[in-house]
mmCIF file of C-alpha atoms in Angstrom:
data_model
loop_
_atom_site.group_PDB
_atom_site.id
_atom_site.type_symbol
_atom_site.label_atom_id
_atom_site.label_comp_id
_atom_site.label_asym_id
_atom_site.label_seq_id
_atom_site.Cartn_x
_atom_site.Cartn_y
_atom_site.Cartn_z
ATOM 1 C CA MET A 24 118.167 103.449 120.806
ATOM 2 C CA LYS A 25 116.793 106.292 118.599
ATOM 3 C CA LYS A 26 115.646 109.637 120.610
ATOM 4 C CA ILE A 27 112.979 111.772 118.905
ATOM 5 C CA ILE A 28 113.240 115.438 118.500
ATOM 6 C CA THR A 29 110.119 116.179 120.279
ATOM 7 C CA LEU A 30 109.584 119.917 120.311
ATOM 8 C CA SER A 31 107.825 119.934 117.194
ATOM 9 C CA ILE A 32 105.791 117.328 119.145
ATOM 10 C CA LEU A 33 105.241 119.003 122.258
ATOM 11 C CA THR A 34 103.917 121.959 120.419
ATOM 12 C CA SER A 35 101.218 120.258 119.304
ATOM 13 C CA SER A 36 99.435 118.605 122.043
ATOM 14 C CA PHE A 37 96.544 117.299 123.854
ATOM 15 C CA VAL A 38 95.424 120.762 124.538
ATOM 16 C CA LEU A 39 93.599 120.663 127.510
ATOM 17 C CA ALA A 40 95.048 123.209 129.696
ATOM 18 C CA GLY A 41 96.673 125.096 127.216
ATOM 19 C CA ALA A 42 99.567 124.039 125.169
ATOM 20 C CA TYR A 43 100.610 120.459 125.756
ATOM 21 C CA LYS A 44 99.475 119.940 129.525
ATOM 22 C CA VAL A 45 96.870 117.186 130.611
ATOM 23 C CA PRO A 46 96.246 118.210 134.322
ATOM 24 C CA GLU A 47 93.299 116.012 135.041
ATOM 25 C CA GLN A 48 95.138 112.801 136.268
ATOM 26 C CA SER A 49 92.368 111.119 138.336
ATOM 27 C CA LEU A 50 88.894 110.461 138.925
ATOM 28 C CA ASN A 51 88.204 113.652 141.435
ATOM 29 C CA SER A 52 90.435 115.825 139.043
ATOM 30 C CA MET A 53 88.549 115.127 136.037
ATOM 31 C CA ALA A 54 84.982 115.391 137.828
ATOM 32 C CA LEU A 55 86.242 118.756 139.077
ATOM 33 C CA GLY A 56 88.115 120.108 136.317
ATOM 34 C CA ALA A 57 91.291 119.751 137.976
ATOM 35 C CA ALA A 58 90.330 122.243 140.758
ATOM 36 C CA TYR A 59 91.654 119.789 143.156
ATOM 37 C CA VAL A 60 94.405 120.563 144.927
ATOM 38 C CA ALA A 61 93.758 122.103 148.599
ATOM 39 C CA ASN A 62 90.549 119.316 149.295
ATOM 40 C CA THR A 63 92.501 116.183 148.078
ATOM 41 C CA GLN A 64 91.626 113.133 150.112
ATOM 42 C CA GLU A 65 91.828 109.927 147.833
ATOM 43 C CA ALA A 66 95.053 108.205 146.741
ATOM 44 C CA ASP A 67 95.614 111.140 143.981
ATOM 45 C CA THR A 68 96.359 113.434 146.795
ATOM 46 C CA ALA A 69 99.928 112.126 146.143
ATOM 47 C CA TYR A 70 99.877 113.493 142.862
ATOM 48 C CA PHE A 71 97.933 116.786 143.250
ATOM 49 C CA ASN A 72 99.305 117.721 146.751
ATOM 50 C CA PRO A 73 101.300 115.356 148.717
ATOM 51 C CA ALA A 74 101.451 117.789 151.870
ATOM 52 C CA ASN A 75 97.833 116.583 152.183
ATOM 53 C CA MET A 76 99.153 113.126 152.685
ATOM 54 C CA ALA A 77 100.006 113.702 156.051
ATOM 55 C CA PHE A 78 96.120 114.589 156.993
ATOM 56 C CA MET A 79 94.900 111.318 155.692
ATOM 57 C CA PRO A 80 93.478 108.545 157.975
ATOM 58 C CA ASN A 81 96.391 106.075 158.558
ATOM 59 C CA SER A 82 95.738 103.653 155.926
ATOM 60 C CA GLN A 83 97.015 102.783 153.023
ATOM 61 C CA TYR A 84 95.476 104.338 149.610
ATOM 62 C CA MET A 85 95.153 103.196 145.902
ATOM 63 C CA GLU A 86 93.253 104.463 142.616
ATOM 64 C CA ALA A 87 93.714 102.950 139.191
ATOM 65 C CA GLY A 88 91.609 104.312 135.916
ATOM 66 C CA LEU A 89 91.669 104.914 132.469
ATOM 67 C CA THR A 90 90.503 108.310 130.491
ATOM 68 C CA TRP A 91 89.397 107.936 126.696
ATOM 69 C CA ALA A 92 89.974 111.190 124.943
ATOM 70 C CA HIS A 93 88.523 111.907 121.771
ATOM 71 C CA LEU A 94 89.734 114.535 119.808
ATOM 72 C CA PRO A 95 87.621 116.006 117.352
ATOM 73 C CA ARG A 96 88.641 117.412 113.337
ATOM 74 C CA ASN A 97 90.444 120.783 113.675
ATOM 75 C CA THR A 98 88.691 122.848 110.426
ATOM 76 C CA PHE A 99 90.435 125.322 109.022
ATOM 77 C CA LYS A 100 89.165 127.700 106.581
ATOM 78 C CA GLY A 101 92.003 130.114 104.498
ATOM 79 C CA HIS A 102 95.086 130.548 102.775
ATOM 80 C CA GLN A 103 98.807 129.280 102.958
ATOM 81 C CA ALA A 104 101.311 132.086 101.681
ATOM 82 C CA TYR A 105 104.752 130.785 100.872
ATOM 83 C CA SER A 106 105.580 134.104 99.641
ATOM 84 C CA ALA A 107 103.996 137.542 98.528
ATOM 85 C CA THR A 108 103.144 136.158 95.216
ATOM 86 C CA GLU A 109 102.593 132.313 95.915
ATOM 87 C CA VAL A 110 99.399 131.872 97.868
ATOM 88 C CA HIS A 111 96.804 129.031 97.830
ATOM 89 C CA VAL A 112 93.594 127.920 99.135
ATOM 90 C CA ALA A 113 94.175 125.807 102.294
ATOM 91 C CA ASP A 114 90.696 124.512 103.524
ATOM 92 C CA ASN A 115 91.299 121.314 105.346
ATOM 93 C CA GLU A 116 90.165 119.223 108.236
ATOM 94 C CA SER A 117 92.956 117.460 110.579
ATOM 95 C CA GLU A 118 92.354 113.546 111.615
ATOM 96 C CA ILE A 119 89.808 112.400 114.596
ATOM 97 C CA GLU A 120 92.051 111.017 117.437
ATOM 98 C CA ASN A 121 91.110 108.941 119.995
ATOM 99 C CA LEU A 122 93.655 108.212 123.081
ATOM 100 C CA HIS A 123 93.506 106.045 126.303
ATOM 101 C CA LEU A 124 95.276 107.606 129.137
ATOM 102 C CA PRO A 125 96.092 105.201 132.346
ATOM 103 C CA PHE A 126 96.424 106.531 135.558
ATOM 104 C CA LEU A 127 97.674 104.774 139.185
ATOM 105 C CA HIS A 128 98.073 106.459 142.677
ATOM 106 C CA TYR A 129 99.231 105.018 145.722
ATOM 107 C CA VAL A 130 99.550 106.395 149.575
ATOM 108 C CA SER A 131 101.416 104.471 152.375
ATOM 109 C CA ASP A 132 100.166 104.359 156.032
ATOM 110 C CA SER A 133 102.103 106.285 158.569
ATOM 111 C CA PHE A 134 105.664 105.904 158.555
ATOM 112 C CA MET A 135 107.992 107.172 161.569
ATOM 113 C CA GLY A 136 105.138 108.935 163.129
ATOM 114 C CA ASP A 137 104.394 111.954 160.876
ATOM 115 C CA MET A 138 105.774 110.641 157.842
ATOM 116 C CA ARG A 139 104.115 109.220 154.840
ATOM 117 C CA PHE A 140 105.072 108.542 151.205
ATOM 118 C CA GLY A 141 103.596 107.718 147.974
ATOM 119 C CA ALA A 142 103.573 107.491 144.389
ATOM 120 C CA SER A 143 102.067 108.048 140.710
ATOM 121 C CA LEU A 144 102.318 106.899 137.282
ATOM 122 C CA THR A 145 100.354 109.468 134.948
ATOM 123 C CA VAL A 146 100.262 110.560 131.313
ATOM 124 C CA PRO A 147 100.430 114.282 132.016
ATOM 125 C CA GLY A 148 100.742 114.989 128.356
ATOM 126 C CA GLY A 149 100.146 113.363 124.820
ATOM 127 C CA LEU A 150 98.892 113.777 121.256
ATOM 128 C CA THR A 151 98.441 112.496 117.750
ATOM 129 C CA LYS A 152 97.878 115.146 115.397
ATOM 130 C CA ARG A 153 97.409 114.346 111.646
ATOM 131 C CA TRP A 154 97.095 116.425 108.462
ATOM 132 C CA THR A 155 96.882 113.703 105.779
ATOM 133 C CA ASP A 156 96.759 115.929 102.790
ATOM 134 C CA GLY A 157 97.153 119.564 101.593
ATOM 135 C CA HIS A 158 99.287 122.102 102.674
ATOM 136 C CA GLN A 159 99.040 121.432 106.101
ATOM 137 C CA LYS A 160 100.648 118.082 105.598
ATOM 138 C CA LEU A 161 103.923 119.751 104.817
ATOM 139 C CA PHE A 162 104.042 120.961 108.309
ATOM 140 C CA ALA A 163 102.398 118.261 110.037
ATOM 141 C CA GLU A 164 101.839 115.192 108.756
ATOM 142 C CA GLU A 165 102.025 113.174 111.819
ATOM 143 C CA PHE A 166 103.274 114.359 115.384
ATOM 144 C CA THR A 167 102.808 111.829 117.743
ATOM 145 C CA LEU A 168 103.797 112.197 121.539
ATOM 146 C CA LYS A 169 103.381 109.944 124.559
ATOM 147 C CA ILE A 170 104.489 111.203 127.957
ATOM 148 C CA ILE A 171 104.558 109.218 130.996
ATOM 149 C CA GLU A 172 105.655 110.592 134.642
ATOM 150 C CA VAL A 173 106.310 108.440 137.487
ATOM 151 C CA ASN A 174 106.291 110.759 140.593
ATOM 152 C CA PRO A 175 107.537 109.539 144.003
ATOM 153 C CA VAL A 176 106.785 111.710 146.877
ATOM 154 C CA ALA A 177 106.564 112.188 150.458
ATOM 155 C CA SER A 178 104.954 114.512 153.019
ATOM 156 C CA TYR A 179 105.989 115.326 156.851
ATOM 157 C CA LYS A 180 103.020 116.805 159.209
ATOM 158 C CA VAL A 181 105.066 119.793 161.203
ATOM 159 C CA SER A 182 101.769 120.346 163.274
ATOM 160 C CA ASP A 183 97.903 119.679 163.335
ATOM 161 C CA ASN A 184 97.113 122.131 160.704
ATOM 162 C CA PHE A 185 100.322 122.290 158.734
ATOM 163 C CA ALA A 186 102.133 120.136 156.354
ATOM 164 C CA VAL A 187 105.040 119.953 153.717
ATOM 165 C CA GLY A 188 105.211 117.582 150.661
ATOM 166 C CA TRP A 189 107.823 116.950 147.971
ATOM 167 C CA GLY A 190 108.880 114.720 145.290
ATOM 168 C CA LEU A 191 110.964 113.657 142.416
ATOM 169 C CA ARG A 192 109.597 113.739 138.755
ATOM 170 C CA PHE A 193 110.971 110.942 136.108
ATOM 171 C CA ILE A 194 109.487 111.633 132.755
ATOM 172 C CA TYR A 195 109.639 109.483 129.614
ATOM 173 C CA SER A 196 108.766 110.225 126.351
ATOM 174 C CA GLU A 197 108.453 108.917 122.876
ATOM 175 C CA GLY A 198 107.060 110.166 119.457
ATOM 176 C CA ILE A 199 107.112 110.539 115.593
ATOM 177 C CA VAL A 200 107.214 113.542 113.671
ATOM 178 C CA ASN A 201 106.684 113.369 110.003
ATOM 179 C CA SER A 202 106.067 115.876 107.253
ATOM 180 C CA ASN A 203 105.567 115.408 103.592
ATOM 181 C CA GLY A 204 105.664 118.236 101.123
ATOM 182 C CA GLU A 205 104.383 115.770 98.317
ATOM 183 C CA ASN A 206 103.318 118.128 95.295
ATOM 184 C CA ILE A 207 103.838 121.374 97.079
ATOM 185 C CA LYS A 208 107.423 120.970 97.828
ATOM 186 C CA PRO A 209 109.841 117.963 96.951
ATOM 187 C CA ILE A 210 110.832 117.481 100.745
ATOM 188 C CA GLN A 211 110.167 115.177 103.504
ATOM 189 C CA ARG A 212 111.426 113.933 107.207
ATOM 190 C CA GLU A 213 111.137 111.492 109.454
ATOM 191 C CA MET A 214 111.651 111.461 113.133
ATOM 192 C CA GLN A 215 111.250 109.262 116.148
ATOM 193 C CA GLY A 216 112.599 107.926 119.389
ATOM 194 C CA ASN A 217 112.737 108.845 123.027
ATOM 195 C CA THR A 218 114.040 110.161 126.178
ATOM 196 C CA VAL A 219 114.200 110.550 129.970
ATOM 197 C CA GLU A 220 114.208 113.823 132.066
ATOM 198 C CA PHE A 221 113.708 114.391 135.634
ATOM 199 C CA GLY A 222 112.426 117.441 137.744
ATOM 200 C CA TYR A 223 110.776 117.581 141.067
ATOM 201 C CA ASN A 224 107.584 118.810 142.958
ATOM 202 C CA MET A 225 106.528 120.693 146.507
ATOM 203 C CA ALA A 226 103.278 121.336 148.349
ATOM 204 C CA VAL A 227 102.394 122.957 151.351
ATOM 205 C CA SER A 228 99.109 122.655 152.859
ATOM 206 C CA TYR A 229 97.608 124.891 155.960
ATOM 207 C CA ARG A 230 94.291 124.264 157.897
ATOM 208 C CA PRO A 231 93.451 127.151 160.104
ATOM 209 C CA ILE A 232 90.074 125.975 160.873
ATOM 210 C CA LYS A 233 88.108 122.812 160.580
ATOM 211 C CA ASP A 234 86.329 123.029 157.489
ATOM 212 C CA THR A 235 88.871 125.624 155.815
ATOM 213 C CA LYS A 236 91.676 124.392 153.452
ATOM 214 C CA LEU A 237 94.479 126.358 151.972
ATOM 215 C CA ALA A 238 97.602 124.912 149.474
ATOM 216 C CA VAL A 239 100.320 126.039 147.415
ATOM 217 C CA THR A 240 102.146 123.220 144.856
ATOM 218 C CA TYR A 241 104.780 123.850 142.080
ATOM 219 C CA ARG A 242 105.613 121.327 139.729
ATOM 220 C CA SER A 243 109.427 122.201 138.655
ATOM 221 C CA ASN A 244 110.336 123.233 135.017
ATOM 222 C CA ILE A 245 111.912 120.378 133.322
ATOM 223 C CA ASP A 246 114.099 121.007 130.187
ATOM 224 C CA LEU A 247 113.682 118.042 127.611
ATOM 225 C CA GLU A 248 117.207 117.954 126.097
ATOM 226 C CA GLU A 249 116.468 115.597 122.929
ATOM 227 C CA GLU A 250 119.380 113.419 120.887
ATOM 228 C CA GLY A 251 118.430 111.535 117.891
ATOM 229 C CA GLU A 252 118.275 110.927 114.455
ATOM 230 C CA ALA A 253 116.633 112.779 111.637
ATOM 231 C CA ASN A 254 115.992 111.313 108.170
ATOM 232 C CA LEU A 255 115.612 114.127 105.815
ATOM 233 C CA TYR A 256 114.764 114.107 101.881
ATOM 234 C CA LEU A 257 114.818 116.253 98.895
ATOM 235 C CA SER A 258 113.495 114.847 95.934
ATOM 236 C CA GLY A 259 112.839 111.483 97.052
ATOM 237 C CA VAL A 260 116.703 110.968 98.078
ATOM 238 C CA GLY A 261 117.124 110.891 101.855
ATOM 239 C CA LYS A 262 120.090 111.230 104.207
ATOM 240 C CA GLN A 263 120.376 110.535 108.341
ATOM 241 C CA TYR A 264 121.742 112.935 110.668
ATOM 242 C CA ASP A 265 122.683 113.118 113.988
ATOM 243 C CA ALA A 266 120.256 115.760 115.584
ATOM 244 C CA SER A 267 119.203 117.423 118.926
ATOM 245 C CA VAL A 268 117.003 120.183 120.290
ATOM 246 C CA THR A 269 115.786 121.318 123.851
ATOM 247 C CA VAL A 270 112.292 122.278 124.692
ATOM 248 C CA PRO A 271 110.961 123.346 128.261
ATOM 249 C CA LEU A 272 108.047 121.298 130.152
ATOM 250 C CA PRO A 273 107.176 124.428 132.114
ATOM 251 C CA ALA A 274 106.825 125.034 135.580
ATOM 252 C CA ALA A 275 103.202 125.398 137.199
ATOM 253 C CA LEU A 276 102.407 127.074 140.552
ATOM 254 C CA ASN A 277 99.011 126.331 141.818
ATOM 255 C CA ILE A 278 97.254 128.237 144.648
ATOM 256 C CA SER A 279 94.157 126.758 146.146
ATOM 257 C CA ALA A 280 91.614 126.975 148.983
ATOM 258 C CA SER A 281 88.626 125.104 149.529
ATOM 259 C CA GLN A 282 85.602 125.552 152.100
ATOM 260 C CA THR A 283 83.181 122.820 153.628
ATOM 261 C CA PHE A 284 79.842 123.822 154.450
ATOM 262 C CA ALA A 285 77.640 121.613 156.480
ATOM 263 C CA ASP A 286 80.256 118.702 156.420
ATOM 264 C CA ARG A 287 78.423 117.882 152.849
ATOM 265 C CA TYR A 288 79.058 120.572 150.221
ATOM 266 C CA THR A 289 82.658 121.826 149.547
ATOM 267 C CA VAL A 290 83.450 124.488 146.908
ATOM 268 C CA GLU A 291 87.402 124.787 145.741
ATOM 269 C CA LEU A 292 89.115 127.877 143.852
ATOM 270 C CA ASN A 293 92.189 127.067 142.180
ATOM 271 C CA TYR A 294 94.593 129.701 140.284
ATOM 272 C CA GLU A 295 97.303 128.054 138.095
ATOM 273 C CA ARG A 296 100.213 129.851 136.936
ATOM 274 C CA THR A 297 102.259 127.964 134.188
ATOM 275 C CA TYR A 298 105.394 129.717 132.957
ATOM 276 C CA TRP A 299 105.404 129.019 129.087
ATOM 277 C CA SER A 300 107.456 132.052 128.492
ATOM 278 C CA ALA A 301 110.535 129.134 129.019
ATOM 279 C CA TYR A 302 109.695 128.631 125.367
ATOM 280 C CA LYS A 303 111.296 130.920 123.089
ATOM 281 C CA GLU A 304 112.108 129.141 119.933
ATOM 282 C CA LEU A 305 112.297 126.034 118.101
ATOM 283 C CA ASP A 306 115.824 125.025 116.977
ATOM 284 C CA PHE A 307 117.056 122.136 115.479
ATOM 285 C CA GLN A 308 120.734 121.186 115.760
ATOM 286 C CA TYR A 309 122.277 118.930 113.186
ATOM 287 C CA GLY A 310 125.672 116.881 113.729
ATOM 288 C CA SER A 311 126.484 117.892 110.263
ATOM 289 C CA ASN A 312 125.308 120.462 107.469
ATOM 290 C CA ILE A 313 122.042 119.410 105.921
ATOM 291 C CA GLN A 314 121.300 120.126 102.103
ATOM 292 C CA PRO A 315 120.795 123.697 101.576
ATOM 293 C CA ALA A 316 117.384 123.296 100.231
ATOM 294 C CA LEU A 317 116.315 122.159 103.208
ATOM 295 C CA VAL A 318 117.672 124.491 105.522
ATOM 296 C CA ASP A 319 114.699 127.135 105.865
ATOM 297 C CA SER A 320 112.414 124.207 106.363
ATOM 298 C CA PHE A 321 114.089 121.887 108.764
ATOM 299 C CA ASP A 322 117.035 123.746 110.137
ATOM 300 C CA LYS A 323 116.137 127.489 110.604
ATOM 301 C CA SER A 324 115.494 128.911 114.153
ATOM 302 C CA LYS A 325 111.729 129.606 114.096
ATOM 303 C CA PRO A 326 110.611 131.797 116.977
ATOM 304 C CA ARG A 327 108.128 130.774 119.416
ATOM 305 C CA LYS A 328 107.676 133.279 122.079
ATOM 306 C CA TRP A 329 105.021 131.901 124.161
ATOM 307 C CA LYS A 330 103.716 133.790 127.184
ATOM 308 C CA ASP A 331 103.098 132.644 130.878
ATOM 309 C CA THR A 332 99.236 131.684 131.187
ATOM 310 C CA ASP A 333 96.872 131.982 133.724
ATOM 311 C CA THR A 334 94.020 129.219 134.514
ATOM 312 C CA PHE A 335 91.001 129.976 137.064
ATOM 313 C CA ARG A 336 89.187 126.805 138.212
ATOM 314 C CA VAL A 337 85.914 126.107 140.455
ATOM 315 C CA GLY A 338 85.140 122.560 141.780
ATOM 316 C CA LEU A 339 81.756 121.632 143.683
ATOM 317 C CA THR A 340 81.487 118.363 145.629
ATOM 318 C CA ALA A 341 78.043 117.282 146.954
ATOM 319 C CA GLU A 342 77.974 114.671 149.545
ATOM 320 C CA VAL A 343 74.327 113.663 148.395
ATOM 321 C CA THR A 344 74.299 110.625 150.706
ATOM 322 C CA LYS A 345 76.962 108.761 152.920
ATOM 323 C CA ASP A 346 77.806 106.399 150.011
ATOM 324 C CA ILE A 347 77.463 108.998 146.926
ATOM 325 C CA ALA A 348 79.263 112.460 145.799
ATOM 326 C CA ILE A 349 78.054 114.316 142.831
ATOM 327 C CA MET A 350 81.176 116.693 141.735
ATOM 328 C CA ALA A 351 81.345 119.236 138.830
ATOM 329 C CA GLY A 352 83.772 121.775 137.734
ATOM 330 C CA TYR A 353 84.388 124.597 135.309
ATOM 331 C CA ALA A 354 87.709 126.379 134.183
ATOM 332 C CA LYS A 355 88.686 129.280 132.202
ATOM 333 C CA ASP A 356 91.836 128.470 130.310
ATOM 334 C CA GLU A 357 94.213 130.916 128.553
ATOM 335 C CA SER A 358 96.532 129.491 125.724
ATOM 336 C CA PRO A 359 100.333 130.638 125.675
ATOM 337 C CA VAL A 360 100.757 130.501 121.763
ATOM 338 C CA ASN A 361 101.849 133.774 120.108
ATOM 339 C CA LYS A 362 99.690 134.405 117.124
ATOM 340 C CA LYS A 363 102.250 135.668 115.121
ATOM 341 C CA TYR A 364 103.856 132.309 115.691
ATOM 342 C CA LEU A 365 101.125 129.977 115.290
ATOM 343 C CA SER A 366 101.231 126.802 113.437
ATOM 344 C CA TYR A 367 99.530 123.748 111.969
ATOM 345 C CA GLU A 368 100.922 121.638 114.901
ATOM 346 C CA LEU A 369 99.272 123.294 117.739
ATOM 347 C CA PRO A 370 96.193 125.963 116.356
ATOM 348 C CA ASP A 371 95.864 126.618 120.170
ATOM 349 C CA SER A 372 93.518 129.005 121.715
ATOM 350 C CA ASP A 373 91.568 129.968 124.875
ATOM 351 C CA ALA A 374 89.026 127.448 126.044
ATOM 352 C CA ASN A 375 86.295 127.048 128.863
ATOM 353 C CA ILE A 376 86.244 123.372 130.483
ATOM 354 C CA TYR A 377 83.315 121.891 131.512
ATOM 355 C CA SER A 378 83.225 119.005 134.126
ATOM 356 C CA ILE A 379 81.069 116.308 135.692
ATOM 357 C CA GLY A 380 81.332 112.995 137.592
ATOM 358 C CA VAL A 381 80.038 110.828 140.443
ATOM 359 C CA ARG A 382 81.990 108.716 143.119
ATOM 360 C CA VAL A 383 80.192 105.507 144.843
ATOM 361 C CA LYS A 384 81.303 103.839 147.996
ATOM 362 C CA HIS A 385 80.609 100.426 147.217
ATOM 363 C CA SER A 386 82.037 99.181 151.074
ATOM 364 C CA ASP A 387 83.989 100.561 153.389
ATOM 365 C CA THR A 388 87.269 99.498 151.611
ATOM 366 C CA LEU A 389 86.206 99.767 147.953
ATOM 367 C CA SER A 390 84.477 102.755 145.399
ATOM 368 C CA TRP A 391 84.232 103.677 141.845
ATOM 369 C CA GLY A 392 82.849 106.485 139.502
ATOM 370 C CA LEU A 393 82.706 107.951 136.464
ATOM 371 C CA ALA A 394 83.843 111.782 135.280
ATOM 372 C CA TYR A 395 83.290 113.634 132.069
ATOM 373 C CA LEU A 396 85.008 116.747 130.683
ATOM 374 C CA HIS A 397 84.369 119.013 127.753
ATOM 375 C CA ASP A 398 87.262 120.980 126.624
ATOM 376 C CA GLU A 399 85.780 123.781 124.360
ATOM 377 C CA LYS A 400 88.223 125.563 122.249
ATOM 378 C CA ASP A 401 87.674 129.442 120.963
ATOM 379 C CA SER A 402 87.876 129.811 117.173
ATOM 380 C CA ILE A 403 91.048 131.677 116.248
ATOM 381 C CA THR A 404 91.430 133.635 113.306
ATOM 382 C CA LEU A 405 94.779 135.009 111.667
ATOM 383 C CA LYS A 406 94.660 138.112 109.092
ATOM 384 C CA ALA A 407 96.716 137.997 106.090
ATOM 385 C CA GLY A 408 100.436 138.816 107.062
ATOM 386 C CA GLU A 409 99.736 138.447 110.687
ATOM 387 C CA ASN A 410 101.432 134.907 110.857
ATOM 388 C CA ALA A 411 104.927 134.201 110.341
ATOM 389 C CA THR A 412 104.440 130.944 108.676
ATOM 390 C CA GLY A 413 102.082 132.465 106.108
ATOM 391 C CA ILE A 414 98.871 131.321 107.525
ATOM 392 C CA ALA A 415 95.749 133.416 106.979
ATOM 393 C CA GLY A 416 92.418 132.252 108.258
ATOM 394 C CA THR A 417 90.318 130.965 110.935
ATOM 395 C CA PHE A 418 91.023 127.454 112.990
ATOM 396 C CA SER A 419 87.766 126.082 114.618
ATOM 397 C CA ASN A 420 86.334 122.495 116.116
ATOM 398 C CA GLY A 421 89.311 122.237 118.325
ATOM 399 C CA GLY A 422 89.234 121.101 121.713
ATOM 400 C CA ALA A 423 88.562 117.566 123.388
ATOM 401 C CA ASP A 424 86.103 115.230 125.333
ATOM 402 C CA LEU A 425 87.321 113.042 127.687
ATOM 403 C CA LEU A 426 85.450 110.030 129.966
ATOM 404 C CA THR A 427 87.441 108.570 133.123
ATOM 405 C CA VAL A 428 86.418 105.303 134.874
ATOM 406 C CA ALA A 429 88.472 104.528 138.105
ATOM 407 C CA MET A 430 88.322 102.233 141.354
ATOM 408 C CA GLN A 431 89.696 103.457 144.475
ATOM 409 C CA TYR A 432 90.623 100.949 147.412
ATOM 410 C CA ARG A 433 91.534 101.621 150.841
ATOM 411 C CA PHE A 434 93.708 98.939 153.176
#
């Protein structure tokens, strides 16, 4: 089976939480803009804070849902320089993309007294970024990535107000990387395949008083050690190579606190540190020497030098009636991308994230809901000579709109 060289794909992701993370993986998390760690209380607790499973009433819980994601066109106005004397107008727009992201969560009832088990099936990242013409096509004709995570977890109640949780992360990814110089340069590449990797996550929860909840969670770094095949073309003549590359799926630390007022209103504050500095360079390795004319484009190590980022989130939940809850969230998200090494695969920038949702209790066992999130990316401008790839101009109109529908079942 072919395996994809996904580093370039990963660097042109869904861009919902800086670079290629999609933290919103349930109805509540989407409605709260992922300010949902300390006050988890449904089946999605298995994913966002497994320690909290220990405090849930003794039943089984399940949630299934689907997120529709709409990615508008990225607009670029500016120039592409290949050398000091070769500079071209490169105004262009990427293609509109529509993606569908399913999720499934489960929490067991109590086992051996103070133990609980759970599991999640999520899509924590993914993209399709396409530039179908112009100079951008030379760098990113198509970058498509699918990531699926299976995350079995467990919790243990240490005391009435303190619990711990832990789990394993099984990551499956597949994708496509195409670039085509056409009339610009007579070079082309085609890559596709898949990989499986592993990691872990941990969580602790503490409830000092009845309506105050504190939590810390950590998801480990996962090095995606990709091995596969690459078809590289020069002037229409192609050759296949064994190829490999390693890219980090970075560690993330969340520190969160929530406070409930009058048994109806809950405010949650969340700080997330994502350790993107593990991504230092993009360096493809081949089983044999590639054509000399392709080395600069496809074999030369390209610095990335991303930085660790901070994201601040706030979520509000109001129990309007005993059967209806309204939720809203806001997040200020920081991009890890170094402007010097920004590329068409990921014209990422800082973002403001706004979200809203409703959860309706249909019966004692069944509830459903809707949530909407808007990710608004800042425009980003690169001055002449500022970018190592030769990009000079402004990227705008990035971001995404997401709509989630889900059902929650307790039995």
